[in-house]
């Protein structure tokens, strides 16, 4: 058996991997000597490549005038990207440095020739992208070798590729893989700059390792983890100490005690959730609109055709729905998650394709979904929450789209709270008396068929739920486990929250009721959960609209607790 390296050499390999950084600041003016640059390029040139095709070329750029022209190209793309960002993200982005084209003495371009070696290049015929992967491996070698030489490397991808290719005189069959800014630096940061800036977080390794099949997550030598069980185990009560500190601070702030009304409670709850006073500001925020179709639509419970679900998804993605307008106003991002739309959706940016099935079954005829499907939807929701938090969001907002989903919500609410279907069923998007009667009847028939047991939340979800309800329940649980606030929209989110809280009662600590919707079942739900809605405007749209309206209120509650002066600090006399 071949031997590994002696321990100190092995440690050095792992050290360079751990300490390699994307560097954008603190470059020094010293030139990079030719022999050093040569060693780093030789390391790149030793990368593995598909069929040993070595598809890379390296273009070394030092000319100032050329770098200025290239920097101008990057600036333009940066400005375009910034113009598209929601409020809090745009402010954070403004603070980020994304390139050091002019601050470094050398810029390197790594290209890829996807045709090199002809058609029989081993492996590339079946997977043409392997040519690009090979050039990326050359970049990885270069990046590690540079770190060992004390050279910082910053990768810039803010380019229109053909614009850059033209500037470099690149023939049309070559692709730009990487634009790298290279130079000596004052130091290497201990963690990614984007992590330090709160833009994104590192995902735990355990989320990324699967045993045998995708979805069976688990580290080598450990039992596969059950993501749902993991999340349920991680959900804990609020931090009493942080809540006391927040209450005390509210009383010392330069205002009459209690004068911020419900916002004081919000701030205290945010502190309890974060385990810190003041808690982090709940921004950036992201609305996740979970979309799915419902078999119960066949019972004539909605005047809208089922195709509207898919059409509205397209509208959200095109930015044309009310939730997009409200989110733009509040500075939140909109993400759409297809968990069960009964149509094939085109892959576009902003859409997370996580379809469990093309719509649920009709719950008046049998369970809406299998228990496995309900579990899969819950896990999908909690993974969306995790990913959005890893992407740097500090506030999650529920959204939903699914024609007939108020009928499924009414059934869930009755099952969890024991409410009478006549009290929990509403007119949804607006229906006539006959449709309303059919809707109540469908809920009644469903309840008598399934005889739901609220102590079996998964069974209740499977009996009636939409995929969006189950996914939203998982989303809420995911937020609670990561101790990030989740602002609930209307009756659909409320029904999902009932399921989440039935699975983990402490999940309620993460829930903030954005608004009270017009559906009667929503009021029943909020009472049952003990949540006070922040906005009460008779909205009955869904999509996340009511919750997005409440975002500035939740943010203001946190900001007041953080920023307002106390009687002591401001030298203002207290009433006492
Ligand atoms: C393909 C790729 C493109 C990147 N593009 C940019 C970029 O345009 N601007 C930037 O500042 N960083 C860019 N980065 C750097 C990443 O932000 C950085 O690698 C990540 O935050 C992790 O930090 P670390 O490399 O220090 O571990 C890019 C990285 C990769 C791998």
XYZ file of C-alpha atoms and ligand atoms in Angstrom:
607
model
C 0.000 0.000 0.000
C 1.348 3.427 -0.936
C 2.198 5.650 1.969
C 0.586 8.975 2.726
C 2.747 11.996 3.453
C 4.450 12.351 6.813
C 2.148 14.208 9.244
C 3.741 17.656 8.956
C 3.584 17.590 5.143
C 0.024 16.357 5.211
C -0.845 19.148 7.642
C 0.697 21.627 5.223
C -1.586 20.389 2.434
C -4.689 20.750 4.584
C -3.412 24.070 5.860
C -3.104 25.566 2.392
C -6.608 24.318 1.562
C -8.041 25.865 4.727
C -6.128 29.121 4.401
C -6.654 29.777 0.702
C -8.816 32.881 0.420
C -10.430 34.931 -2.271
C -8.619 38.201 -1.639
C -9.857 41.616 -2.668
C -8.272 43.956 -0.131
C -4.847 44.712 1.223
C -2.823 44.101 -1.943
C 0.755 45.367 -1.911
C 2.392 47.086 -4.880
C 5.456 44.778 -5.193
C 5.612 43.012 -8.548
C 5.346 39.227 -8.630
C 8.769 37.884 -9.684
C 8.744 35.856 -12.886
C 10.014 32.696 -11.185
C 7.224 32.816 -8.584
C 4.561 33.381 -11.229
C 6.122 30.560 -13.238
C 5.825 28.142 -10.292
C 2.195 29.056 -9.744
C 1.379 28.599 -13.435
C 3.222 25.270 -13.451
C 1.005 24.133 -10.580
C -2.065 25.133 -12.617
C -0.709 23.271 -15.627
C -0.481 20.041 -13.608
C -4.251 19.948 -13.065
C -6.193 16.872 -14.092
C -8.146 17.252 -17.340
C -10.730 15.290 -19.268
C -8.994 12.847 -21.632
C -5.771 14.697 -20.641
C -6.916 17.385 -23.064
C -5.361 20.249 -21.026
C -7.939 22.682 -22.383
C -6.548 25.706 -20.549
C -4.493 28.674 -21.657
C -3.211 31.370 -19.332
C -3.124 35.015 -20.378
C -0.895 37.172 -18.201
C -1.970 40.816 -18.106
C 0.104 43.571 -16.554
C -0.471 46.521 -18.902
C -2.176 49.305 -16.941
C -4.195 50.709 -19.835
C -5.607 47.294 -20.663
C -6.464 46.658 -17.021
C -8.244 50.017 -16.888
C -10.401 49.068 -19.869
C -11.159 45.689 -18.264
C -11.970 47.339 -14.928
C -14.461 49.581 -16.729
C -16.163 46.488 -18.178
C -16.461 44.982 -14.692
C -17.739 48.256 -13.206
C -20.571 48.345 -15.728
C -21.673 44.800 -14.885
C -21.369 45.518 -11.190
C -23.676 48.527 -11.541
C -26.209 46.449 -13.483
C -26.158 43.745 -10.819
C -26.526 46.325 -8.037
C -29.518 47.935 -9.732
C -31.328 44.611 -9.572
C -30.807 43.972 -5.843
C -33.491 44.394 -3.167
C -32.891 47.192 -0.607
C -30.897 45.587 2.204
C -28.873 43.510 -0.249
C -28.079 46.586 -2.311
C -26.804 48.409 0.789
C -24.673 45.425 1.797
C -23.380 44.999 -1.756
C -22.335 48.621 -1.819
C -19.873 47.860 1.000
C -18.369 44.873 -0.806
C -15.288 45.021 -2.946
C -15.735 42.590 -5.809
C -12.549 43.053 -7.803
C -8.960 44.270 -7.523
C -8.112 44.585 -11.188
C -6.141 47.785 -10.724
C -4.870 47.045 -7.201
C -2.891 43.990 -8.240
C 0.265 43.960 -10.362
C -0.793 40.895 -12.367
C -4.108 39.710 -13.738
C -4.454 36.195 -15.115
C -7.096 34.826 -17.427
C -7.677 31.092 -17.531
C -9.478 30.016 -20.686
C -10.897 26.778 -22.016
C -10.710 25.252 -25.448
C -13.622 22.850 -25.599
C -12.464 21.535 -28.981
C -8.820 20.780 -28.181
C -7.786 17.239 -29.106
C -10.635 16.546 -31.491
C -13.753 14.459 -31.171
C -12.254 11.387 -29.503
C -11.123 13.172 -26.380
C -11.800 10.572 -23.751
C -14.822 11.435 -21.606
C -15.645 14.787 -23.166
C -17.968 13.384 -25.829
C -20.519 12.311 -23.239
C -20.047 15.302 -20.915
C -18.890 18.340 -22.878
C -18.836 20.448 -19.697
C -15.904 18.379 -18.431
C -13.651 20.596 -20.559
C -14.702 23.612 -18.450
C -14.348 21.611 -15.243
C -10.764 20.803 -16.216
C -9.882 24.465 -16.609
C -11.496 25.179 -13.227
C -9.219 22.551 -11.688
C -6.273 24.458 -13.118
C -7.603 27.544 -11.332
C -7.879 25.580 -8.079
C -4.254 24.421 -8.319
C -3.140 27.956 -9.106
C -5.098 29.384 -6.175
C -3.583 26.921 -3.692
C -0.041 27.339 -4.984
C -0.450 31.114 -4.824
C -1.489 30.897 -1.168
C 1.590 28.849 -0.387
C 3.705 31.567 -2.103
C 1.982 34.283 -0.027
C 0.135 35.571 -3.088
C -3.478 36.655 -2.839
C -5.852 35.745 -5.679
C -9.255 37.314 -6.307
C -11.640 35.787 -8.860
C -13.761 38.298 -10.774
C -16.851 37.102 -12.607
C -18.539 40.425 -13.283
C -17.993 40.221 -17.015
C -19.946 39.789 -20.153
C -17.812 36.991 -21.454
C -17.655 38.024 -25.100
C -16.848 41.632 -24.175
C -13.892 40.411 -22.164
C -12.903 37.915 -24.864
C -12.792 40.731 -27.426
C -10.521 42.807 -25.158
C -8.183 39.813 -24.825
C -8.141 38.932 -28.506
C -9.510 35.503 -27.640
C -10.447 33.389 -30.689
C -14.152 32.478 -30.781
C -13.549 28.820 -29.870
C -12.039 29.789 -26.508
C -14.126 30.460 -23.420
C -13.092 32.621 -20.490
C -13.163 30.450 -17.372
C -11.648 32.754 -14.780
C -10.352 36.281 -14.409
C -7.917 36.376 -11.509
C -6.238 39.337 -9.798
C -2.918 38.315 -8.263
C -0.506 40.071 -5.924
C 1.245 40.007 -2.550
C -1.028 40.913 0.354
C -0.711 42.245 3.878
C -2.599 39.254 5.282
C -5.089 36.501 4.556
C -8.458 36.708 6.303
C -9.359 33.735 8.490
C -12.762 33.299 6.838
C -14.384 34.195 3.519
C -15.006 37.898 3.276
C -18.619 37.251 2.319
C -19.061 35.288 5.556
C -17.432 38.047 7.627
C -19.720 40.596 5.944
C -22.803 38.471 6.722
C -23.566 38.117 3.009
C -23.569 34.318 3.151
C -22.687 31.583 5.648
C -20.766 28.332 5.374
C -23.065 25.295 5.153
C -22.190 22.573 7.648
C -20.440 19.608 6.011
C -23.202 17.304 7.266
C -25.706 19.050 4.966
C -23.553 18.254 1.962
C -22.633 14.601 2.481
C -25.077 11.862 1.459
C -24.740 8.144 2.115
C -25.353 5.958 -0.945
C -28.281 8.007 -2.280
C -29.050 11.678 -2.498
C -31.028 12.717 0.547
C -29.538 10.205 3.015
C -27.358 12.767 4.670
C -24.670 11.678 7.040
C -20.972 12.024 7.697
C -18.699 9.006 7.164
C -18.755 6.750 10.198
C -21.986 8.267 11.470
C -25.574 7.115 11.132
C -27.460 8.834 8.293
C -29.200 11.899 9.689
C -32.915 12.374 9.351
C -33.138 16.077 8.448
C -36.633 16.432 9.879
C -35.734 14.726 13.168
C -32.565 16.836 13.294
C -34.472 20.058 12.863
C -37.146 19.084 15.377
C -34.421 18.273 17.902
C -32.742 21.635 17.300
C -35.862 23.677 18.057
C -35.678 25.083 21.565
C -37.547 27.599 23.723
C -36.604 31.277 23.558
C -33.681 32.556 25.599
C -35.201 33.926 28.814
C -32.149 36.016 29.677
C -32.140 37.832 26.334
C -35.872 38.456 26.670
C -35.427 39.951 30.145
C -32.599 42.138 28.866
C -34.799 43.317 25.984
C -37.689 44.103 28.301
C -35.389 46.031 30.635
C -33.885 47.926 27.735
C -37.350 48.820 26.398
C -38.106 50.281 29.845
C -34.916 52.361 29.816
C -35.356 53.664 26.259
C -36.167 57.364 25.852
C -39.930 56.925 25.584
C -42.750 56.248 28.007
C -42.805 52.620 29.107
C -44.873 50.396 26.879
C -45.467 53.173 24.369
C -44.367 51.019 21.439
C -47.229 48.648 22.174
C -47.047 45.362 20.317
C -43.686 46.320 18.782
C -42.104 46.001 22.230
C -43.277 42.399 22.395
C -41.949 41.799 18.901
C -38.537 43.136 19.906
C -38.520 40.993 23.046
C -39.476 37.910 21.048
C -36.763 38.657 18.465
C -34.214 38.901 21.283
C -35.442 35.617 22.768
C -35.202 33.912 19.407
C -31.691 35.193 18.663
C -30.514 34.674 22.245
C -29.087 38.195 22.133
C -30.129 41.686 23.108
C -30.267 43.587 20.883
C -31.027 40.889 18.314
C -29.594 41.131 14.779
C -31.665 43.252 12.428
C -34.035 41.018 10.470
C -32.519 41.876 7.109
C -31.925 40.930 4.368
C -35.337 39.282 4.061
C -36.579 36.807 1.493
C -40.121 35.741 0.637
C -40.386 32.132 -0.447
C -43.554 31.601 -2.455
C -44.349 27.879 -2.299
C -46.573 26.898 -5.224
C -48.612 23.724 -5.718
C -51.895 22.401 -7.055
C -54.727 20.646 -5.251
C -56.787 17.622 -6.168
C -59.758 19.023 -4.259
C -60.049 21.616 -7.022
C -62.097 18.931 -8.843
C -64.873 19.486 -6.289
C -65.657 22.888 -7.798
C -64.404 24.846 -4.774
C -62.810 27.686 -6.751
C -63.948 29.752 -9.716
C -60.379 29.820 -11.026
C -59.008 27.169 -13.375
C -56.091 25.187 -12.008
C -53.757 26.522 -14.728
C -53.735 29.859 -12.911
C -51.257 28.425 -10.389
C -48.611 27.930 -13.094
C -49.513 31.228 -14.769
C -49.076 33.125 -11.508
C -45.737 31.409 -10.910
C -44.625 32.837 -14.247
C -45.942 36.215 -13.127
C -43.964 36.099 -9.835
C -40.843 35.201 -11.761
C -41.406 38.010 -14.228
C -41.808 40.404 -11.298
C -45.401 41.283 -12.170
C -47.369 40.124 -9.111
C -48.426 42.270 -6.167
C -45.982 40.403 -3.927
C -43.158 41.560 -6.226
C -44.316 45.155 -5.902
C -44.592 44.944 -2.117
C -41.254 43.137 -1.857
C -39.577 45.816 -3.982
C -41.027 48.457 -1.682
C -39.915 46.625 1.476
C -36.505 45.656 0.057
C -37.109 41.900 0.176
C -36.151 39.240 -2.356
C -38.763 36.942 -3.923
C -38.009 33.263 -4.503
C -40.553 30.856 -5.958
C -40.515 27.186 -4.989
C -42.392 24.713 -7.170
C -43.344 21.969 -4.721
C -46.229 20.550 -6.725
C -47.512 22.633 -9.606
C -49.483 20.482 -12.075
C -47.485 21.736 -15.063
C -43.919 21.664 -16.331
C -42.274 24.932 -15.419
C -39.459 26.462 -17.387
C -36.152 26.791 -15.523
C -35.637 30.498 -14.886
C -33.585 32.383 -12.288
C -35.530 32.733 -9.047
C -37.407 29.432 -9.416
C -36.435 26.534 -7.177
C -37.664 23.358 -8.895
C -38.598 21.049 -5.988
C -41.709 19.356 -7.350
C -42.886 16.444 -5.188
C -45.725 15.542 -7.606
C -47.984 17.271 -10.099
C -50.603 18.345 -7.570
C -52.129 16.447 -4.659
C -54.987 13.946 -4.867
C -58.555 14.980 -4.024
C -58.867 14.727 -0.238
C -62.593 14.051 -0.443
C -61.757 10.765 -2.186
C -58.624 9.693 -0.282
C -55.478 11.145 1.298
C -54.183 14.203 -0.562
C -50.685 12.767 -0.403
C -48.802 9.809 0.977
C -46.969 10.154 4.264
C -43.711 9.883 2.327
C -44.754 12.770 0.109
C -45.698 14.838 3.160
C -42.285 14.123 4.689
C -40.548 14.974 1.419
C -42.401 18.298 1.260
C -41.535 19.096 4.891
C -37.865 18.367 4.213
C -37.981 20.451 1.049
C -39.323 23.386 3.043
C -36.730 23.134 5.759
C -33.942 22.849 3.203
C -35.198 25.962 1.432
C -35.113 27.758 4.789
C -31.570 26.518 5.447
C -30.354 27.538 2.008
C -31.893 30.996 2.237
C -30.323 31.523 5.649
C -26.966 30.223 4.369
C -27.341 32.751 1.545
C -27.316 35.443 4.228
C -31.005 36.109 4.880
C -31.874 36.991 8.456
C -35.618 37.070 8.011
C -37.805 34.617 6.113
C -41.270 35.397 4.840
C -43.893 32.860 3.807
C -45.657 33.111 0.480
C -47.924 30.657 -1.298
C -49.721 30.081 -4.546
C -52.129 27.245 -5.263
C -55.629 27.439 -6.691
C -57.990 25.789 -4.140
C -55.494 26.052 -1.290
C -57.905 27.887 1.016
C -60.086 24.736 0.948
C -57.154 22.565 2.003
C -56.259 25.194 4.624
C -59.790 25.110 6.078
C -59.610 21.330 6.417
C -56.186 21.522 8.091
C -57.379 24.219 10.480
C -60.438 22.175 11.461
C -58.288 19.101 11.958
C -55.726 20.865 14.156
C -57.976 23.228 16.135
C -61.267 21.338 16.182
C -63.013 24.325 14.589
C -66.315 23.822 12.810
C -65.930 23.789 8.991
C -68.574 26.517 8.723
C -66.414 28.770 10.941
C -63.089 27.951 9.339
C -64.076 27.997 5.673
C -64.140 31.296 3.855
C -64.763 32.703 0.447
C -61.122 32.614 -0.632
C -60.550 34.750 -3.676
C -64.266 35.547 -3.789
C -66.893 32.893 -4.561
C -70.651 32.728 -4.918
C -73.010 31.050 -2.451
C -73.176 27.776 -4.368
C -69.389 27.456 -4.569
C -69.101 28.396 -0.909
C -71.578 25.642 0.025
C -69.580 23.127 -2.057
C -66.401 24.239 -0.331
C -67.800 23.680 3.169
C -69.249 20.380 2.032
C -65.881 19.261 0.656
C -64.197 20.120 3.960
C -66.901 18.255 5.922
C -66.628 15.189 3.717
C -62.859 15.218 4.000
C -62.984 15.442 7.778
C -65.466 12.612 8.127
C -63.528 10.440 5.684
C -60.121 10.881 7.333
C -61.109 11.320 11.002
C -57.831 13.236 11.499
C -55.839 12.897 14.696
C -54.148 16.233 15.556
C -51.573 14.280 17.553
C -50.376 12.864 14.209
C -49.430 16.067 12.351
C -47.840 14.193 9.461
C -51.033 12.193 9.010
C -53.122 15.374 9.023
C -50.849 17.013 6.467
C -50.982 13.903 4.287
C -54.778 13.732 4.545
C -55.557 17.310 3.497
C -52.462 19.304 2.888
C -51.217 20.860 -0.194
C -47.563 20.294 -0.902
C -47.170 24.001 -0.187
C -48.678 23.567 3.283
C -46.264 20.779 4.154
C -43.320 22.646 2.644
C -44.289 25.831 4.494
C -44.471 23.840 7.735
C -40.924 22.623 7.018
C -39.860 26.174 6.150
C -41.143 27.414 9.517
C -39.404 24.546 11.342
C -36.178 25.250 9.449
C -36.322 28.913 10.436
C -37.050 28.024 14.071
C -34.136 25.583 14.200
C -31.780 28.268 12.876
C -33.386 30.839 15.186
C -34.290 33.151 12.337
C -37.660 34.936 12.424
C -40.301 33.887 9.927
C -43.139 36.274 9.117
C -46.314 34.388 8.354
C -48.703 35.502 5.660
C -52.382 34.546 5.744
C -54.518 31.495 6.180
C -52.300 29.109 4.199
C -49.233 29.959 6.269
C -51.413 29.802 9.387
C -52.552 26.282 8.539
C -48.922 25.314 7.891
C -47.866 26.879 11.205
C -50.438 24.709 13.006
C -48.703 21.660 11.545
C -45.246 23.014 12.407
C -46.223 23.763 15.988
C -47.878 20.368 16.322
C -44.542 18.832 15.326
C -42.425 21.140 17.525
C -44.323 23.420 19.922
C -41.317 25.725 20.425
C -41.373 26.580 16.711
C -43.894 29.249 17.662
C -40.993 31.385 18.997
C -39.835 31.993 15.435
C -43.302 32.883 14.097
C -44.506 36.440 13.646
C -48.000 36.932 12.278
C -47.681 39.415 9.435
C -51.354 40.154 9.116
C -54.884 38.978 9.701
C -56.428 37.936 6.409
C -60.097 38.018 5.504
C -60.500 34.229 5.669
C -62.347 33.344 8.892
C -60.087 30.332 9.396
C -57.148 32.681 9.724
C -58.559 34.395 12.812
C -59.251 30.953 14.313
C -55.641 29.982 13.621
C -54.079 33.123 15.053
C -56.158 32.761 18.236
C -55.164 29.122 18.526
C -51.475 29.948 18.050
C -51.664 33.006 20.319
C -50.154 35.254 17.650
C -51.087 38.900 17.274
C -51.243 40.049 13.656
C -49.295 43.197 12.840
C -51.422 44.391 9.943
C -55.196 44.082 9.578
C -56.268 45.467 6.223
C -58.765 42.880 5.045
C -56.284 41.449 2.522
C -57.228 38.150 0.927
C -54.641 37.801 -1.790
C -52.026 35.441 -0.373
C -48.680 35.261 -2.229
C -46.989 36.570 0.931
C -48.383 40.074 0.470
C -49.628 40.618 4.030
C -46.409 39.301 5.534
C -44.239 41.520 3.331
C -46.239 44.552 4.473
C -45.351 43.650 8.063
C -41.613 43.331 7.349
C -40.801 47.010 8.027
C -42.692 46.757 11.323
C -40.658 43.768 12.500
C -37.468 45.481 11.331
C -38.422 48.727 13.057
C -39.090 46.868 16.312
C -35.576 45.403 16.196
C -33.963 48.660 15.133
C -35.618 50.673 17.903
C -34.326 48.210 20.482
C -30.845 48.456 18.982
C -30.597 52.157 18.126
C -32.816 54.168 20.470
C -30.965 55.899 23.315
C -31.666 55.046 26.942
C -32.439 57.654 29.614
C -28.890 57.204 30.961
C -27.078 57.403 27.635
C -29.056 60.421 26.402
C -29.081 62.242 29.742
C -32.886 62.433 29.670
C -34.651 62.388 33.031
C -36.888 59.377 33.638
C -40.403 59.883 34.980
C -39.406 58.056 38.168
C -16.414 30.801 -9.921
C -16.142 31.883 -8.935
C -16.426 33.199 -9.269
C -16.210 34.223 -8.341
N -16.475 35.522 -8.683
C -16.221 36.516 -7.795
C -16.422 37.894 -8.130
O -16.805 38.253 -9.224
N -16.146 38.827 -7.207
C -15.724 38.492 -5.969
O -15.505 39.386 -5.172
N -15.501 37.199 -5.614
C -15.746 36.213 -6.495
N -15.513 34.908 -6.137
C -14.989 34.605 -4.801
C -16.019 34.017 -3.875
O -16.873 35.014 -3.397
C -15.291 33.332 -2.727
O -14.558 32.268 -3.255
C -16.217 32.798 -1.659
O -16.854 33.864 -1.017
C -15.492 31.957 -0.627
O -14.447 32.675 -0.053
P -12.963 32.120 -0.047
O -12.584 31.886 -1.478
O -12.144 33.181 0.616
O -12.983 30.843 0.742
C -15.717 33.898 -7.061
C -15.397 32.564 -6.744
C -15.594 31.571 -7.668
C -15.231 30.157 -7.304
